[in-house]
Structures are given as C-alpha cells and as structure tokens.
mmCIF file of N, CA and C in Angstrom:
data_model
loop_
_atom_site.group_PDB
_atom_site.id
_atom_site.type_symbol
_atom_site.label_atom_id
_atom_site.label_comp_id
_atom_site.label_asym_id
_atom_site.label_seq_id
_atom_site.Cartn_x
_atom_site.Cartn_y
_atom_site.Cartn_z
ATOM 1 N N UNK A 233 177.046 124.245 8.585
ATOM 2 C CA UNK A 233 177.772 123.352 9.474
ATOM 3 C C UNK A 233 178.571 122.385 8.626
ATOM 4 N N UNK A 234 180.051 121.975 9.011
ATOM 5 C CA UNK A 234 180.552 121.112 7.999
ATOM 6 C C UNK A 234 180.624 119.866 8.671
ATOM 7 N N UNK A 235 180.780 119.038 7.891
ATOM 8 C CA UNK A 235 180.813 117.395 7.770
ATOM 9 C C UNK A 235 181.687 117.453 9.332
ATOM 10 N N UNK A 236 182.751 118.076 9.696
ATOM 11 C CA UNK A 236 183.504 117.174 10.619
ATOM 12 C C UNK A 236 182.649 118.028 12.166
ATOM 13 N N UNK A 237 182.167 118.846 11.649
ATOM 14 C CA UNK A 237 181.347 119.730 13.156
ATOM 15 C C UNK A 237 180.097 118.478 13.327
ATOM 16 N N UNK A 238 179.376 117.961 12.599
ATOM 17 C CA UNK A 238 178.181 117.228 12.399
ATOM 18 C C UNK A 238 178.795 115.876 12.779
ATOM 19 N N UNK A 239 180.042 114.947 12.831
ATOM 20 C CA UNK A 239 180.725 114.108 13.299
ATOM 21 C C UNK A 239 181.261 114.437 14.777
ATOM 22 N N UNK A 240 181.701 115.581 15.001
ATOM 23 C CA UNK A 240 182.037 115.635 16.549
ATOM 24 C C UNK A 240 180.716 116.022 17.208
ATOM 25 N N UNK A 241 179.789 116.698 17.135
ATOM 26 C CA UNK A 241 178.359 116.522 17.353
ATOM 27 C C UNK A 241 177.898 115.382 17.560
ATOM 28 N N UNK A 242 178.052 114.176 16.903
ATOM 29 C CA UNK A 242 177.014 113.014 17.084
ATOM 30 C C UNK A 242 177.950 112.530 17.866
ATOM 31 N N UNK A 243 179.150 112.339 17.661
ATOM 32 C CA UNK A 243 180.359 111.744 18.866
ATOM 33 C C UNK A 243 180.071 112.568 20.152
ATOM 34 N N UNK A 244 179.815 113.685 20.176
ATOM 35 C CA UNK A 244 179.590 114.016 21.763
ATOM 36 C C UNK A 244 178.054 113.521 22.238
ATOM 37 N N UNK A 245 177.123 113.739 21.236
ATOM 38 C CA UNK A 245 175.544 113.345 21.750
ATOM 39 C C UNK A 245 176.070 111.565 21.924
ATOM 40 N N UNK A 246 176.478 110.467 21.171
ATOM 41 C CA UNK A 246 177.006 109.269 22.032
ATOM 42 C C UNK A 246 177.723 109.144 23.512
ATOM 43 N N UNK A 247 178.699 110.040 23.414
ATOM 44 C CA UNK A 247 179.524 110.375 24.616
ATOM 45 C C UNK A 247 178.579 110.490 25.696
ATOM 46 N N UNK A 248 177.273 111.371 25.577
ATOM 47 C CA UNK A 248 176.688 112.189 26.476
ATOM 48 C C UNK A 248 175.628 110.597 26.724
ATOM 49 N N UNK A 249 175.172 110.419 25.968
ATOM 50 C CA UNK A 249 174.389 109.360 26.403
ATOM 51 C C UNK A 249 174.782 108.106 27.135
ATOM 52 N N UNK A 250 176.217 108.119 26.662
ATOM 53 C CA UNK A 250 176.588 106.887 27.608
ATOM 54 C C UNK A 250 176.792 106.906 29.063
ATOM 55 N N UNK A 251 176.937 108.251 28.988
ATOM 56 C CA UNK A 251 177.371 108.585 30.671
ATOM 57 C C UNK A 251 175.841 109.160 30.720
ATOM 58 N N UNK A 252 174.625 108.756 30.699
ATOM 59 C CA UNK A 252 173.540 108.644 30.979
ATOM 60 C C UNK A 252 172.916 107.783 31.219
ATOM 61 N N UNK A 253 173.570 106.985 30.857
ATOM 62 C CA UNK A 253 172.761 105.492 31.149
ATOM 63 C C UNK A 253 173.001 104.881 32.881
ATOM 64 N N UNK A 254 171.724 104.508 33.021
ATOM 65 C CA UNK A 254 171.871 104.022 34.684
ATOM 66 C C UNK A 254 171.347 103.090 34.889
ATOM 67 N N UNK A 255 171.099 102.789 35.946
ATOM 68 C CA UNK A 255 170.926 101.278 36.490
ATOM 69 C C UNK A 255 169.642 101.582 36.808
ATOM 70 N N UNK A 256 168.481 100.173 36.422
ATOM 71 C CA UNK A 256 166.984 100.436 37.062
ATOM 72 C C UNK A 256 167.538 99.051 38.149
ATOM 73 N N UNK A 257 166.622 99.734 39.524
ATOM 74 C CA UNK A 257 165.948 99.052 40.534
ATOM 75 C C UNK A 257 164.611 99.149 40.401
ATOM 76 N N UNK A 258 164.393 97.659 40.974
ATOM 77 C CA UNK A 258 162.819 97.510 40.994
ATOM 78 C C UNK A 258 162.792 97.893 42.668
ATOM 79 N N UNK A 259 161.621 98.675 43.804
ATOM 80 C CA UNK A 259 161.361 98.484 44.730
ATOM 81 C C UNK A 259 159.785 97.889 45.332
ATOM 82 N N UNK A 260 159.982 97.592 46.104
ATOM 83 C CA UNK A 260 158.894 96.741 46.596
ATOM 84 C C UNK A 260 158.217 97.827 47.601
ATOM 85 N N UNK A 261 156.964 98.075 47.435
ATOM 86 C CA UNK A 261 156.343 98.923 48.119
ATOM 87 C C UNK A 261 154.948 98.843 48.839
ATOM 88 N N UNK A 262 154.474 98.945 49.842
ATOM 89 C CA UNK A 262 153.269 98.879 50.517
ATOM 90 C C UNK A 262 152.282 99.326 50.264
ATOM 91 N N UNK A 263 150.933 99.592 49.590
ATOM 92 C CA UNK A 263 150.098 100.898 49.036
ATOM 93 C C UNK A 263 148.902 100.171 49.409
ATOM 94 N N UNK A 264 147.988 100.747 50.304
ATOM 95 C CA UNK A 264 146.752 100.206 50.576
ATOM 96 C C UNK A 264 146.790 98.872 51.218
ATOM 97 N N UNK A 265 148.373 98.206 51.681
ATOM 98 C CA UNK A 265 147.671 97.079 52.556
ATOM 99 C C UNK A 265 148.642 95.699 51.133
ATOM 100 N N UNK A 266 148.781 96.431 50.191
ATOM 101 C CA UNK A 266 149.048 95.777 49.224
ATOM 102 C C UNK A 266 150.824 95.861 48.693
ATOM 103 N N UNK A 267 151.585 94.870 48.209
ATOM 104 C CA UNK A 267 153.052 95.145 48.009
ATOM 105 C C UNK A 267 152.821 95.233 46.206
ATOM 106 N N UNK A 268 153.403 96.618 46.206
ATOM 107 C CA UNK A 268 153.668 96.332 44.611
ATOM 108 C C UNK A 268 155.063 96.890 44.576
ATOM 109 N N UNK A 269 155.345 96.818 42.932
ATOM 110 C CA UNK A 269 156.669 96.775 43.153
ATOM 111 C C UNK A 269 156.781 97.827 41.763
ATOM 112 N N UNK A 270 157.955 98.690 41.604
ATOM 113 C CA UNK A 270 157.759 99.927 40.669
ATOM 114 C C UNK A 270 159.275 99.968 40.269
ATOM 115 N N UNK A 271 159.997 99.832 38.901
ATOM 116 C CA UNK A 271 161.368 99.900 38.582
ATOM 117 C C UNK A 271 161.220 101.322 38.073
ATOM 118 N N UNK A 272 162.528 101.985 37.912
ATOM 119 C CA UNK A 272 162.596 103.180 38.176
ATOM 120 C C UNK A 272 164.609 102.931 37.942
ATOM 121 N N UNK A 273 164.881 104.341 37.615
ATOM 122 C CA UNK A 273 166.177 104.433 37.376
ATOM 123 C C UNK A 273 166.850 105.118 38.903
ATOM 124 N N UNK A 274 167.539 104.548 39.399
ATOM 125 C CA UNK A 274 168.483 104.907 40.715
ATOM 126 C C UNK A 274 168.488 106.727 40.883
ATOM 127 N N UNK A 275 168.712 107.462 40.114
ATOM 128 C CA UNK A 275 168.626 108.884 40.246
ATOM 129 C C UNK A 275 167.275 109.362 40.514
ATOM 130 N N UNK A 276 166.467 108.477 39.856
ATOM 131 C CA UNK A 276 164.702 108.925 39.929
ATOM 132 C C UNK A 276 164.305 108.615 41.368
ATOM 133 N N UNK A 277 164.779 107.290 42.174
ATOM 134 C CA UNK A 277 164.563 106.860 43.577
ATOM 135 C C UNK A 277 165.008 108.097 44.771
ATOM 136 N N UNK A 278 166.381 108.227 44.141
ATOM 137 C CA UNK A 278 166.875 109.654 44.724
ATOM 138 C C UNK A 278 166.185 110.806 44.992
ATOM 139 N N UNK A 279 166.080 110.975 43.948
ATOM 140 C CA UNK A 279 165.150 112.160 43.628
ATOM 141 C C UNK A 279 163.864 112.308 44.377
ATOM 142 N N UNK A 280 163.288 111.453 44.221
ATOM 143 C CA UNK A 280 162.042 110.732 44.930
ATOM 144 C C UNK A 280 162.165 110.708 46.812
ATOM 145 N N UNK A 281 163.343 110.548 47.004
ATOM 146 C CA UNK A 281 163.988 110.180 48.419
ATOM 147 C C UNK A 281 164.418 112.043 49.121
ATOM 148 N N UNK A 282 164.500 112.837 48.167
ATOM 149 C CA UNK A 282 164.975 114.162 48.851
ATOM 150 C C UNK A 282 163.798 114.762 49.106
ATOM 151 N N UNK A 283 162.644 114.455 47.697
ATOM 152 C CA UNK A 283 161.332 115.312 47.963
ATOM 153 C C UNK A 283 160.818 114.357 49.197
ATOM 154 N N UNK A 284 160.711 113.519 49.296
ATOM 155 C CA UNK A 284 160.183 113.020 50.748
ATOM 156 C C UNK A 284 160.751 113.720 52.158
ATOM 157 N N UNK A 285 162.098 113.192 52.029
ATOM 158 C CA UNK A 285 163.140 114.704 53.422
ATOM 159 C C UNK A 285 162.509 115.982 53.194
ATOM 160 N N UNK A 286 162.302 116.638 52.147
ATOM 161 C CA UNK A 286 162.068 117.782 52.081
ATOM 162 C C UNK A 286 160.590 118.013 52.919
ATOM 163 N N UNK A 287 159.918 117.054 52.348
ATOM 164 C CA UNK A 287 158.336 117.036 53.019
ATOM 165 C C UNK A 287 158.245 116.417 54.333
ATOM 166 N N UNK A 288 159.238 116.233 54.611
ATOM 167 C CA UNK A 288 159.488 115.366 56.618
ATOM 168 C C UNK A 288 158.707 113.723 56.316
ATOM 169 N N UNK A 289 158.883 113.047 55.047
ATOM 170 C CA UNK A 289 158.282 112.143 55.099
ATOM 171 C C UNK A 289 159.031 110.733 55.156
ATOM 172 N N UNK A 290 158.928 109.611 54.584
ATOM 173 C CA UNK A 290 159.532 108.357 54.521
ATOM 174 C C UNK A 290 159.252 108.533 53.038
ATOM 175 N N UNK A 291 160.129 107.884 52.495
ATOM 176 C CA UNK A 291 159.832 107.684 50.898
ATOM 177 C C UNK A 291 158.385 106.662 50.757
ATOM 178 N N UNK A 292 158.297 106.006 51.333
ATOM 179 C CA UNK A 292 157.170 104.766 51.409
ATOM 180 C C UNK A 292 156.053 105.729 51.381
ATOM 181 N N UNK A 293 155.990 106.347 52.840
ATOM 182 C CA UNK A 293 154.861 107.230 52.940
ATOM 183 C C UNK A 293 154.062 108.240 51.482
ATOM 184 N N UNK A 294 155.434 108.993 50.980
ATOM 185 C CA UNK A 294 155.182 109.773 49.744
ATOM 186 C C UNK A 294 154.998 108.892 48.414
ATOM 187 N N UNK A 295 155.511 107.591 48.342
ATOM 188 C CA UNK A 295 154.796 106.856 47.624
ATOM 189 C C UNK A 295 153.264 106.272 47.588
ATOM 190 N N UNK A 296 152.920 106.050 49.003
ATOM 191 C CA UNK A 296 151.633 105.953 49.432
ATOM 192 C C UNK A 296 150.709 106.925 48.763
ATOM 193 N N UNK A 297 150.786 108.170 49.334
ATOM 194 C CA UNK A 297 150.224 108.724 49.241
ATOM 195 C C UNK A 297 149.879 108.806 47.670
ATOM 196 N N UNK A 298 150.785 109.679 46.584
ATOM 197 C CA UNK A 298 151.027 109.586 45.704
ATOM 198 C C UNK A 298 150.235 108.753 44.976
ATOM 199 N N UNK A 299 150.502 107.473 45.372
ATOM 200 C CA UNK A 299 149.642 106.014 44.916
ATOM 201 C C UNK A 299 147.567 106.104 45.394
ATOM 202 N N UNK A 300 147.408 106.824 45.818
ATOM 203 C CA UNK A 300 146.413 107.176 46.494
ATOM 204 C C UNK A 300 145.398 107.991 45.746
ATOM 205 N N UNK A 301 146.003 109.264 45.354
ATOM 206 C CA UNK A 301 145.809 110.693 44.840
ATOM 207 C C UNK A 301 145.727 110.389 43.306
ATOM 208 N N UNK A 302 146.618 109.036 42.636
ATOM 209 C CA UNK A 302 146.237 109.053 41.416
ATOM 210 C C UNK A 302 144.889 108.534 40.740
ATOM 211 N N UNK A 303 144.835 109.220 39.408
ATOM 212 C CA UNK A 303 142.944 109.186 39.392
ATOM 213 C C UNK A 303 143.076 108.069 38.277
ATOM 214 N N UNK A 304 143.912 107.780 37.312
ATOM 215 C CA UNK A 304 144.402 106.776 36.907
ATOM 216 C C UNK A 304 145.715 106.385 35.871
ATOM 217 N N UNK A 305 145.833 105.627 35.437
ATOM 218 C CA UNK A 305 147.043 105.210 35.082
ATOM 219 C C UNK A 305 148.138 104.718 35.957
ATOM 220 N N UNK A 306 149.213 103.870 35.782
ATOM 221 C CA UNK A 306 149.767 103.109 37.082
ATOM 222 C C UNK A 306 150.303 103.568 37.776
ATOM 223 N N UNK A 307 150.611 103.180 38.747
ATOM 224 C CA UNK A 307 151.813 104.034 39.764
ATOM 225 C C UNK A 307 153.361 104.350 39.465
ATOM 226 N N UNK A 308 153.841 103.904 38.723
ATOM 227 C CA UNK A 308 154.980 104.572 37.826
ATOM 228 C C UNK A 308 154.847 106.062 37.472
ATOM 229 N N UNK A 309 153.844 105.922 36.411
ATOM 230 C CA UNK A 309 153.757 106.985 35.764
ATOM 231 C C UNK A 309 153.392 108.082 36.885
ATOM 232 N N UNK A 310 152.226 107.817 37.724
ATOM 233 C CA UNK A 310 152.059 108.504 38.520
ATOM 234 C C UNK A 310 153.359 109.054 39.549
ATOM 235 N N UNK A 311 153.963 108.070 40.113
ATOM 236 C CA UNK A 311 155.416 108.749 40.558
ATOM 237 C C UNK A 311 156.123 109.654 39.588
ATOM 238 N N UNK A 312 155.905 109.167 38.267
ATOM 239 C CA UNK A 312 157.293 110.000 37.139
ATOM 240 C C UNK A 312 156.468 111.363 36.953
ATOM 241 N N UNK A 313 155.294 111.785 36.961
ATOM 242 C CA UNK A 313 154.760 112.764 37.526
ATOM 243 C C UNK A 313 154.948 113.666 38.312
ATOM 244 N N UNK A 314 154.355 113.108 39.590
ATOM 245 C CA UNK A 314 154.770 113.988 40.785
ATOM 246 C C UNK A 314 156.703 114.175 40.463
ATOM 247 N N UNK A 315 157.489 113.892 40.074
ATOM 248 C CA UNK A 315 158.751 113.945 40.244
ATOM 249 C C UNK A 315 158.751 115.260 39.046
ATOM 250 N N UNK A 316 158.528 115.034 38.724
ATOM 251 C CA UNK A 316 158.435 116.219 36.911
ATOM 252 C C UNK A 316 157.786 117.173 37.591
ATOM 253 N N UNK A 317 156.682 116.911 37.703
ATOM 254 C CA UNK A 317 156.158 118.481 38.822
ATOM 255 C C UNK A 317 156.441 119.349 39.539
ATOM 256 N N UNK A 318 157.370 118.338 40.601
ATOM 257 C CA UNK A 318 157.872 118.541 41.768
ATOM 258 C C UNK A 318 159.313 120.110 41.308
ATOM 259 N N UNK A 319 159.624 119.287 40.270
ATOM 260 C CA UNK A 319 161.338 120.210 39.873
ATOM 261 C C UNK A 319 160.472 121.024 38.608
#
C-alpha cells in the first residue's frame, strides 16, 4: 500500500466518522413505579422505537419490560443488548 492510499484511507475513516457522530438524548422513563432516565444516541431510540411497533408495543412498555428481565448490570446496557440481539 503506498503512502498516498494510507492518507486517503485515514481521510475517508475521518470523513466516515464525522458523519457518524450524533446527538445523545437522555429519556426519562417509568420502570417499576420508578422514573429513571437512560442517554442513548437518537438512532439507538429509533431503533428501539421500531422494535417496539414491530412487537405492537409502546416504547415505555418494551423498556419496562426489558428493565425487568435484566439479571444485572444497568439498564443501558441492558437496552444496548436487547437492541444488538434484536438485529
């Protein structure tokens, strides 16, 4: 590989990352009676929001649950889970 292939390479892996970068929302959520709140990147909420339609649910609900079923570690991770699973 020469010097200028290994320069347009790292110029496109920058390129690519910048148009990767997104916006985190934090949401506020109900689980057991309790409000917690879980930041997350806008595509991941999405994402999160179709597998719920898909399952006839409310996103809240599939967070619930989700939040429920985990045996431990926080509810983040546990969402970034089920989402990785899911696809």
């Amino acid at each position: 590989m020469s010097c200028a292939d290994m320069k347009s390479g790292r110029a496109a892996m920058r390129s690519s990352r910048a148009a990767m970068k997104s916006l985190i929302l934090k949401r506020s959520i109900m689980i057991a009676g309790q409000k917690t709140s879980v930041s997350r990147e806008e595509e991941f909420w999405q994402a999160l929001k179709q597998i719920a339609a898909g399952l006839d649910m409310k996103m809240a609900e599939l967070v619930h649950q989700i939040g429920q079923q985990r045996e431990n570690g926080n509810l983040s991770s546990a969402l970034r889970l089920f989402v990785l699973e899911h696809y």
